[in-house]
PDB file of C-alpha atoms in Angstrom:
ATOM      1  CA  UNK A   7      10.073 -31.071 -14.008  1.00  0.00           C
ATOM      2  CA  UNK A   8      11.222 -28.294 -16.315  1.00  0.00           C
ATOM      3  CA  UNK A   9      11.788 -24.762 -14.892  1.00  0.00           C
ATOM      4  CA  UNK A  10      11.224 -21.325 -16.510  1.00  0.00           C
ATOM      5  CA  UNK A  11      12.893 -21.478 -20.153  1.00  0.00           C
ATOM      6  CA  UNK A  12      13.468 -18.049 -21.957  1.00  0.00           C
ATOM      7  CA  UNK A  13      14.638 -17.853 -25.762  1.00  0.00           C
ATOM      8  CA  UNK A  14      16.878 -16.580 -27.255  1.00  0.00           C
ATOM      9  CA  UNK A  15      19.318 -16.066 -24.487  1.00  0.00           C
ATOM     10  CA  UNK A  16      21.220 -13.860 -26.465  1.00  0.00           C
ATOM     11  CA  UNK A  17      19.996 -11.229 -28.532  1.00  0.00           C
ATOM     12  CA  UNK A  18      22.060  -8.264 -30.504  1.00  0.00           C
ATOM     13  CA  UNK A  19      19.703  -6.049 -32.627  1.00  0.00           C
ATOM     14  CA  UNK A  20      20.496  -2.976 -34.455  1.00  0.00           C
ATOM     15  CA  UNK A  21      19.027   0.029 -33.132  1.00  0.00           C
ATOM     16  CA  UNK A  22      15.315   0.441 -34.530  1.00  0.00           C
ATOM     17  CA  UNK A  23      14.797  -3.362 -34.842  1.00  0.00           C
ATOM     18  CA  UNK A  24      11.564  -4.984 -33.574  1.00  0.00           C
ATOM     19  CA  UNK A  25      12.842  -7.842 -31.125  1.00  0.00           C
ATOM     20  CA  UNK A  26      10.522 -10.523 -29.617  1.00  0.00           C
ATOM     21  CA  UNK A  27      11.557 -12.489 -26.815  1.00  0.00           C
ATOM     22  CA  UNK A  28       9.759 -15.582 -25.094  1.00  0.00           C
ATOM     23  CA  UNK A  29       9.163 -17.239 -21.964  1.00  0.00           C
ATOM     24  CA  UNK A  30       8.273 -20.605 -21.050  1.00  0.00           C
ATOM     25  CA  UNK A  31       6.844 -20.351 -17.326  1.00  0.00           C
ATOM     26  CA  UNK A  32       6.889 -23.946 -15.059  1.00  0.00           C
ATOM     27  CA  UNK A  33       3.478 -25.837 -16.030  1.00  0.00           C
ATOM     28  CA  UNK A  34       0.278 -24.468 -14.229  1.00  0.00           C
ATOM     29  CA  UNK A  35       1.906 -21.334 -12.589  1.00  0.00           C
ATOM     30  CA  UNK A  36      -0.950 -18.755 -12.818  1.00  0.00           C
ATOM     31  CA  UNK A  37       1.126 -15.889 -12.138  1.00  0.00           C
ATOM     32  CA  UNK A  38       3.817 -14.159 -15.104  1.00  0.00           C
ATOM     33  CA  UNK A  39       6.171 -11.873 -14.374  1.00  0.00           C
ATOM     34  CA  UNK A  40       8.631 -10.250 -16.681  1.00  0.00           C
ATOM     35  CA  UNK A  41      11.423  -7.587 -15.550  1.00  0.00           C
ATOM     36  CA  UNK A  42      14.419  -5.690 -16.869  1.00  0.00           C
ATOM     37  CA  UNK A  43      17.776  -6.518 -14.844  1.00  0.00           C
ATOM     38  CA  UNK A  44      20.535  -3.328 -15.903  1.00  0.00           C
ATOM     39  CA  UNK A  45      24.279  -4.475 -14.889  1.00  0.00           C
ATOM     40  CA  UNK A  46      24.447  -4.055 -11.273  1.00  0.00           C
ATOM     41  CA  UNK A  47      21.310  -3.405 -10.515  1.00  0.00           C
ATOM     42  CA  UNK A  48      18.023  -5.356  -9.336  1.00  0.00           C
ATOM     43  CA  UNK A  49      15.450  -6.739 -11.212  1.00  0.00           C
ATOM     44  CA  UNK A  50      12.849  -3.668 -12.142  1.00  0.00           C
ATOM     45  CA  UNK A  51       9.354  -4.833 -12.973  1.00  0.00           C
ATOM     46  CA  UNK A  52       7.593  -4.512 -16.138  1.00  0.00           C
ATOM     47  CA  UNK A  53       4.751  -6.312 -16.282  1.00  0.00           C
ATOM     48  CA  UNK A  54       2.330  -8.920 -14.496  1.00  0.00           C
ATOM     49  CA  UNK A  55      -0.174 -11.658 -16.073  1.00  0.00           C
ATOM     50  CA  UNK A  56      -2.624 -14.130 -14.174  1.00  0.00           C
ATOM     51  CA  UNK A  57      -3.499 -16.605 -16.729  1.00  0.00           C
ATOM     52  CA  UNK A  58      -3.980 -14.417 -19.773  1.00  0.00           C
ATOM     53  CA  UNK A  59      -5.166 -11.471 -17.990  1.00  0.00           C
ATOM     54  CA  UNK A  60      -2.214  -8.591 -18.417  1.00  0.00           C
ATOM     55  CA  UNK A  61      -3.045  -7.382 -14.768  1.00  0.00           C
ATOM     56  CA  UNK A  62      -0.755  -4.911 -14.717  1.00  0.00           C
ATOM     57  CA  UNK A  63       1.846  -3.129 -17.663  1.00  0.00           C
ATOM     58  CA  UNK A  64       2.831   0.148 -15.372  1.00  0.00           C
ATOM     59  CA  UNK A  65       6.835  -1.011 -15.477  1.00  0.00           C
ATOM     60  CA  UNK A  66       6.686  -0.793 -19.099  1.00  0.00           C
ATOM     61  CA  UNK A  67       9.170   1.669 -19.498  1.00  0.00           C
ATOM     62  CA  UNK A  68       7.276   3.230 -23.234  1.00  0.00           C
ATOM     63  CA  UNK A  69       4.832   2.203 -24.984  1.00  0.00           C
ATOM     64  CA  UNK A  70       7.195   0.379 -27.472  1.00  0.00           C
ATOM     65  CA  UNK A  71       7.277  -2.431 -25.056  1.00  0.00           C
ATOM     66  CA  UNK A  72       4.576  -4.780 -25.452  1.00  0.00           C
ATOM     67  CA  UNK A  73       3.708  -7.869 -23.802  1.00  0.00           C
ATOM     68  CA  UNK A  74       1.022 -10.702 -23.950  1.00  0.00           C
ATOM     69  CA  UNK A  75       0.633 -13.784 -22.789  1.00  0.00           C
ATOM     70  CA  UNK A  76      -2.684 -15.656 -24.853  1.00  0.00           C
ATOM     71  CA  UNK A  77      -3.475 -18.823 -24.198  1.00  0.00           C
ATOM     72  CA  UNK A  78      -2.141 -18.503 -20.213  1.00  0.00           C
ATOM     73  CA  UNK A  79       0.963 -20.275 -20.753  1.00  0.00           C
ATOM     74  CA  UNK A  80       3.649 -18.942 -22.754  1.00  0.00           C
ATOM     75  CA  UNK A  81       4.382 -14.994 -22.820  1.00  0.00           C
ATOM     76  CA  UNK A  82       6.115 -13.166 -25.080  1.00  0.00           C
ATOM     77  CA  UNK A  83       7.664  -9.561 -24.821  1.00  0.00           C
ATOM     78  CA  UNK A  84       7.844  -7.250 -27.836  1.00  0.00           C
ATOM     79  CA  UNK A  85      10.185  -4.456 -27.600  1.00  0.00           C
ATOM     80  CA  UNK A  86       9.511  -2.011 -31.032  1.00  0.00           C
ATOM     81  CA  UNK A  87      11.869   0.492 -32.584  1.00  0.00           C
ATOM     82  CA  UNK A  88      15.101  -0.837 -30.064  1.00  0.00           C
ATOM     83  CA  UNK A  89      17.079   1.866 -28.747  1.00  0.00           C
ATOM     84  CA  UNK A  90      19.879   1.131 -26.822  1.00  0.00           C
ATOM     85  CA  UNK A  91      18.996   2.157 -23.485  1.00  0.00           C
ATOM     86  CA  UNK A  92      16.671  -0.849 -23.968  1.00  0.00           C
ATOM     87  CA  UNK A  93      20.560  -3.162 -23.684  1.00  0.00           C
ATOM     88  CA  UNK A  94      19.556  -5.094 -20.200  1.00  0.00           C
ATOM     89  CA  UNK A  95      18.339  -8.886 -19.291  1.00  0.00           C
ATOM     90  CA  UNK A  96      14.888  -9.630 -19.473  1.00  0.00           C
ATOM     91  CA  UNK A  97      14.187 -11.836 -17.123  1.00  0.00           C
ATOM     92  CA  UNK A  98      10.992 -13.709 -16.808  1.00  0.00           C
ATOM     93  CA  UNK A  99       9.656 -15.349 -13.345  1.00  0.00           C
ATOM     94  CA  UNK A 100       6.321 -17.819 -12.752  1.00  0.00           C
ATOM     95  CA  UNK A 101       4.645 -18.697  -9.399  1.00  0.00           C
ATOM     96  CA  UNK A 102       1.990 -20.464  -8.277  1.00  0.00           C
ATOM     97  CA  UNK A 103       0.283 -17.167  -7.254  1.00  0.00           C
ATOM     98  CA  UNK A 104       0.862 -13.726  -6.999  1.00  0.00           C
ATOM     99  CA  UNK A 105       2.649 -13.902  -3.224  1.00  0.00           C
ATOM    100  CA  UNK A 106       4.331 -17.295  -3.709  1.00  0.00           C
ATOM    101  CA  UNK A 107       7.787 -18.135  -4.645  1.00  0.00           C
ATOM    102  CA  UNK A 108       8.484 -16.842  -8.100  1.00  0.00           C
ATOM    103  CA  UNK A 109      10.675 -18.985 -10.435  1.00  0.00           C
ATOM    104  CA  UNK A 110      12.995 -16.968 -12.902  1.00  0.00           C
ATOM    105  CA  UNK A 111      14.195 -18.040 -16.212  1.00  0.00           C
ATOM    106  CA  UNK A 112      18.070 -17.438 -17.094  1.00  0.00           C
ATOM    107  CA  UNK A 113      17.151 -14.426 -18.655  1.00  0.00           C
ATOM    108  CA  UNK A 114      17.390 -12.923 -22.604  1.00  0.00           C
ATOM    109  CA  UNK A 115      20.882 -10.672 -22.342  1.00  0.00           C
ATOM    110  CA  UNK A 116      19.526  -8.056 -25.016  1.00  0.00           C
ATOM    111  CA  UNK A 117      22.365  -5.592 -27.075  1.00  0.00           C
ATOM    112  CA  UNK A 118      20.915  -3.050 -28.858  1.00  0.00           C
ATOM    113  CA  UNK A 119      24.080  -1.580 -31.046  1.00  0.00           C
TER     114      UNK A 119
ATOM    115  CA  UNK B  16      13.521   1.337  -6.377  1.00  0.00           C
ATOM    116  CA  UNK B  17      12.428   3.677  -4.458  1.00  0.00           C
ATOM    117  CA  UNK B  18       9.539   1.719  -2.985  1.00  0.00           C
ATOM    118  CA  UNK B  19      12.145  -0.516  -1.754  1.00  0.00           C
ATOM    119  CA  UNK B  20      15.476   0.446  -0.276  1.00  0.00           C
ATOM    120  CA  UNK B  21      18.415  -1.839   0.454  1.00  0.00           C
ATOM    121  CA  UNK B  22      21.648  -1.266   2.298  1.00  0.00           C
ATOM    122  CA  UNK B  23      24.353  -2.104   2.534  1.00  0.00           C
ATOM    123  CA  UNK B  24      25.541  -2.170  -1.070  1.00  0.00           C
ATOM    124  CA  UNK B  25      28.160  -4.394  -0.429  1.00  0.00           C
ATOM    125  CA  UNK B  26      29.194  -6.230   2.504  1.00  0.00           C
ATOM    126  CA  UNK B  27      31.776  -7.815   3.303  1.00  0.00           C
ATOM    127  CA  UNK B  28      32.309 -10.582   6.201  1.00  0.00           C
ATOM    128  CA  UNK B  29      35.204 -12.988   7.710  1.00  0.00           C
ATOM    129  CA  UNK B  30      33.769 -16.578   7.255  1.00  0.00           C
ATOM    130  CA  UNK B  31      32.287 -17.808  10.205  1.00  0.00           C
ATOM    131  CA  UNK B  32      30.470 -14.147  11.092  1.00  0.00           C
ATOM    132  CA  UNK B  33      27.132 -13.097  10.462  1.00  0.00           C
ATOM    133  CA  UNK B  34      25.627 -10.813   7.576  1.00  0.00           C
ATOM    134  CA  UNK B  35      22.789  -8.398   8.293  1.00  0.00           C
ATOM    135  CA  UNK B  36      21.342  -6.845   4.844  1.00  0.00           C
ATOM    136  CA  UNK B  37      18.278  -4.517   5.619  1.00  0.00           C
ATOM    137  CA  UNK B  38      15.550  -2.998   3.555  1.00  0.00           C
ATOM    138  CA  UNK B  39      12.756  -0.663   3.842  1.00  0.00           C
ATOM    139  CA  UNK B  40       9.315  -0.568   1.885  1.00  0.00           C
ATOM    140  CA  UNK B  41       7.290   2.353   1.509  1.00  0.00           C
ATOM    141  CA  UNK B  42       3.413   0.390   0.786  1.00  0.00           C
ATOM    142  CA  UNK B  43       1.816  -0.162   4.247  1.00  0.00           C
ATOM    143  CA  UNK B  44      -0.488  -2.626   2.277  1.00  0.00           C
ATOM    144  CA  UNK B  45       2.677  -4.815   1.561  1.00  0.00           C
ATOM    145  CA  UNK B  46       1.914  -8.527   2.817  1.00  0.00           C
ATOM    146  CA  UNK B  47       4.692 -10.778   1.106  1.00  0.00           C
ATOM    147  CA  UNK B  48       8.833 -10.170   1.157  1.00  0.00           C
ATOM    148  CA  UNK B  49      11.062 -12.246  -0.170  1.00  0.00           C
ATOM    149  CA  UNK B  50      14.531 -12.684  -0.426  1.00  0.00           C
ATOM    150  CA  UNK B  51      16.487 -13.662  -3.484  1.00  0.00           C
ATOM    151  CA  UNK B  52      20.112 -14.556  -4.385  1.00  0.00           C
ATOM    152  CA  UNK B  53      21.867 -14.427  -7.527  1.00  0.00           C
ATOM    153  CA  UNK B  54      25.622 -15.492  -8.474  1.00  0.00           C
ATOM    154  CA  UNK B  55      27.306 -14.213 -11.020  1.00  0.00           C
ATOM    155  CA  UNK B  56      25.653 -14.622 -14.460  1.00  0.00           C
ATOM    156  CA  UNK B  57      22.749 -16.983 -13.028  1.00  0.00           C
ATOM    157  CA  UNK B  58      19.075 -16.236 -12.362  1.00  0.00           C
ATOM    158  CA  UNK B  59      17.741 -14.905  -8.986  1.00  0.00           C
ATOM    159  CA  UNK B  60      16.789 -17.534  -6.572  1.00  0.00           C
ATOM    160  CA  UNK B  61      14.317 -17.878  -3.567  1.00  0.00           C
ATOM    161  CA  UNK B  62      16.273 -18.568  -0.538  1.00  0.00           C
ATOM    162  CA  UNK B  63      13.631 -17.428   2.630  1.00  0.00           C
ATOM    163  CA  UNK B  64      10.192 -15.100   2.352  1.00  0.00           C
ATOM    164  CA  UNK B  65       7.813 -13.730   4.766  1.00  0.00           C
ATOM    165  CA  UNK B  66       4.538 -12.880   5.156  1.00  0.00           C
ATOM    166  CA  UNK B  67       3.145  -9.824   7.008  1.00  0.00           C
ATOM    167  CA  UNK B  68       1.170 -11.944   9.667  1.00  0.00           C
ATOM    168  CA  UNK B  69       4.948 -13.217  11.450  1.00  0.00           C
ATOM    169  CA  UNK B  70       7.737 -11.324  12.306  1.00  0.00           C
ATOM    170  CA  UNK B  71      10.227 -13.393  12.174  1.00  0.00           C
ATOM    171  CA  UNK B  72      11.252 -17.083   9.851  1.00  0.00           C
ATOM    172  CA  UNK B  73      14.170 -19.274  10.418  1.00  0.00           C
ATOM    173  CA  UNK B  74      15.563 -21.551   7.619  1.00  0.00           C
ATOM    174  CA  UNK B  75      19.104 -23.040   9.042  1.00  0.00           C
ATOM    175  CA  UNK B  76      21.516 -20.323   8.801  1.00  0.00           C
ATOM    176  CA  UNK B  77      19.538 -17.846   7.299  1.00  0.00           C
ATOM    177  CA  UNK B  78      16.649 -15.894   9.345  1.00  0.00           C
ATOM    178  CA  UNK B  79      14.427 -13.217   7.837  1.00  0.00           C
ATOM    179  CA  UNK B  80      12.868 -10.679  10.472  1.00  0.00           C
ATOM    180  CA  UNK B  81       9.771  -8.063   9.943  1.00  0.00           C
ATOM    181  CA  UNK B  82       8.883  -4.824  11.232  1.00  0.00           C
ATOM    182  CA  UNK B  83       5.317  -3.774  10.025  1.00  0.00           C
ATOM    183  CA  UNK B  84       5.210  -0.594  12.098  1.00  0.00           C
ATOM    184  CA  UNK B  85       8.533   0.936  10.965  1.00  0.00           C
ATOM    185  CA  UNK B  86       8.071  -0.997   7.371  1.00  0.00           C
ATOM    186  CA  UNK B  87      11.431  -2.571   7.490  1.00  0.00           C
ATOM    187  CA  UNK B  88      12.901  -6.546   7.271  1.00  0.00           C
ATOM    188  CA  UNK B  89      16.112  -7.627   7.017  1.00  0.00           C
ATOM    189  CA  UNK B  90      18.075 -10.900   6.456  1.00  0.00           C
ATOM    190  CA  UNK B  91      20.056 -12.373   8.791  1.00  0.00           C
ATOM    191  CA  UNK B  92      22.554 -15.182   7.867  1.00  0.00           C
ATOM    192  CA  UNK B  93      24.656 -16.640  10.439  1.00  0.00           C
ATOM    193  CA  UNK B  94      27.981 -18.792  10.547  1.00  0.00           C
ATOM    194  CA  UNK B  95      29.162 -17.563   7.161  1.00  0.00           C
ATOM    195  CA  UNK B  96      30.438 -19.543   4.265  1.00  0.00           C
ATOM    196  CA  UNK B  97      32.406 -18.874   1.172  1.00  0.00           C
ATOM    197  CA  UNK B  98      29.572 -20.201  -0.847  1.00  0.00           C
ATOM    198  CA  UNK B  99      27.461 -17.589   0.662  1.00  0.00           C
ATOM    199  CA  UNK B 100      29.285 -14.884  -1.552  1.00  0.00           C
ATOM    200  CA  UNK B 101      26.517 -13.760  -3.827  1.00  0.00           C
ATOM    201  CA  UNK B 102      24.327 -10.475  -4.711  1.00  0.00           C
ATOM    202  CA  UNK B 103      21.075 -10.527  -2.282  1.00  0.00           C
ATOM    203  CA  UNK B 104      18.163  -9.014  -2.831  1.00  0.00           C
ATOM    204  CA  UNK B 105      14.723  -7.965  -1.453  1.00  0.00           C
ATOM    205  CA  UNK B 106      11.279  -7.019  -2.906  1.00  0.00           C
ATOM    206  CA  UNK B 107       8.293  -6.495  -1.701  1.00  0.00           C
ATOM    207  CA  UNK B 108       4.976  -6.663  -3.818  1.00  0.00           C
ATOM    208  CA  UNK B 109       3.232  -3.422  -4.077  1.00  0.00           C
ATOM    209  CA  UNK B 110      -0.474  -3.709  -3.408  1.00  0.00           C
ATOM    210  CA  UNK B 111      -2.054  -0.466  -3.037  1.00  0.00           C
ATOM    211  CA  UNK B 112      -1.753   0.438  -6.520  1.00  0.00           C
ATOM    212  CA  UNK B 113      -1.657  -2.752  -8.251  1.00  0.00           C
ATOM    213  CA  UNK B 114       0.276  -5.570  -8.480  1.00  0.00           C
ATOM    214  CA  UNK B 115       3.957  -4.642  -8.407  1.00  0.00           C
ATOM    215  CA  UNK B 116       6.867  -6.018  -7.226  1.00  0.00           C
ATOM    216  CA  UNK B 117       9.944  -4.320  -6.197  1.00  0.00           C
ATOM    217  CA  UNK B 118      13.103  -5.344  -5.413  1.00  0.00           C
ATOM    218  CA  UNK B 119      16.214  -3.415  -3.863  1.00  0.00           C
ATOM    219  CA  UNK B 120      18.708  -2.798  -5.667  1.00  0.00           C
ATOM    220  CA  UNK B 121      20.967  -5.458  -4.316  1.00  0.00           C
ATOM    221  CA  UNK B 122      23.506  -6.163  -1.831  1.00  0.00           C
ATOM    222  CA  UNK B 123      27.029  -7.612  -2.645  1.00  0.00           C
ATOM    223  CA  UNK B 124      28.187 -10.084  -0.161  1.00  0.00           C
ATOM    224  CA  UNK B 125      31.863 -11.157   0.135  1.00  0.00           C
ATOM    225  CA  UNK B 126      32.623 -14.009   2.795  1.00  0.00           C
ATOM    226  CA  UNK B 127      36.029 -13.862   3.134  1.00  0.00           C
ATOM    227  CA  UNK B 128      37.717 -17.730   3.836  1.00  0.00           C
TER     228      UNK B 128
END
């Protein structure tokens, strides 16, 4: 009965690092969703998966931002070459299906110094 | 975003009143809104959603009504409680250019004791 799990939940990188950061969705949710939450502000998407399929990457603010999800189960989100307008919480969210209840993580807080 | 607009910004209510928070989406092909809240430092959660086909869903205190013409819905939550005091927000999944969601860019609510 596990939720969504995200790791690290912390992350400070030095600006130019590669950082990776991972998300567990709840067991047999088809539907991955990752956004970027700035201080005060609502979640803003970045990207969608059903099963493995990347369905849609047009939130991905550059095209240092990378994201996959393989085997339809765990996701990952790459962020190359950190700059520090990239400092925000990544939050990750699974559902059932795209229009269903989405289920967030706690969210990677990401400093970029 | 833009595809989704929320106001007020922040709101705040004697305990005991009602809170109206109301948002406007831009994608007539919009079918699902939900409604999420999120305390300080924790994740976003579900808390009422609505699909295109009703205009209007009831959970206890908290209602969610939907205007498909004008492309507006807001939440409604009644008989305010201190525990209510949270950031709200609203999204609405994009579907006639993908498979978006947006959410509003949040509403502060203070229920005053």
């Amino acid at each position: 009965g596990a939720g969504v799990s995200q790791s690290p939940r912390y992350k400070v990188a030095k600006r130019g690092q590669d950082v990776a950061l991972r998300c567990d969705p709840i067991s047999g949710h088809v539907s991955l969703f990752w956004y970027q939450q700035a201080l005060g502000q609502g979640p803003e998407f970045l990207t969608y998966f059903q099963n493995e399929a990347q369905l849609d990457k047009s939130g991905l603010p550059s095209d240092r931002f990378f994201a996959e999800r393989p085997e339809g189960s765990v996701s990952t989100l790459k962020i190359q070459r950190t700059q520090q307008e990239d400092s925000a919480v990544y939050l990750c969210a699974s559902s059932l299906s795209l229009a269903t209840e989405q289920f967030f993580g706690p969210g990677t807080r990401l400093t970029v110094l | 975003g833009e595809n989704v607009e929320q106001h007020p910004s922040t709101l705040s209510v004697q305990e005991g009143d009602s809170a109206v928070i109301k948002c406007t989406y831009s994608d007539s092909a919009s079918n699902y809104f939900p409604w999420y809240k999120q305390e300080l430092g924790k994740r976003p959660q579900l808390i009422i959603d609505i699909r295109s086909n009703v205009g209007e869903k009831k959970d206890q205190r908290i209602a969610v009504t939907l205007n498909k013409t004008a492309k507006h819905f807001s939440l409604h939550i009644t008989e305010t409680q201190p525990e209510d005091s949270a950031v709200y927000f609203c999204a609405a999944i994009l579907r006639s250019t993908g498979n978006q969601f947006y959410f509003g860019t949040g509403t502060s609510l203070t229920v005053i004791p």
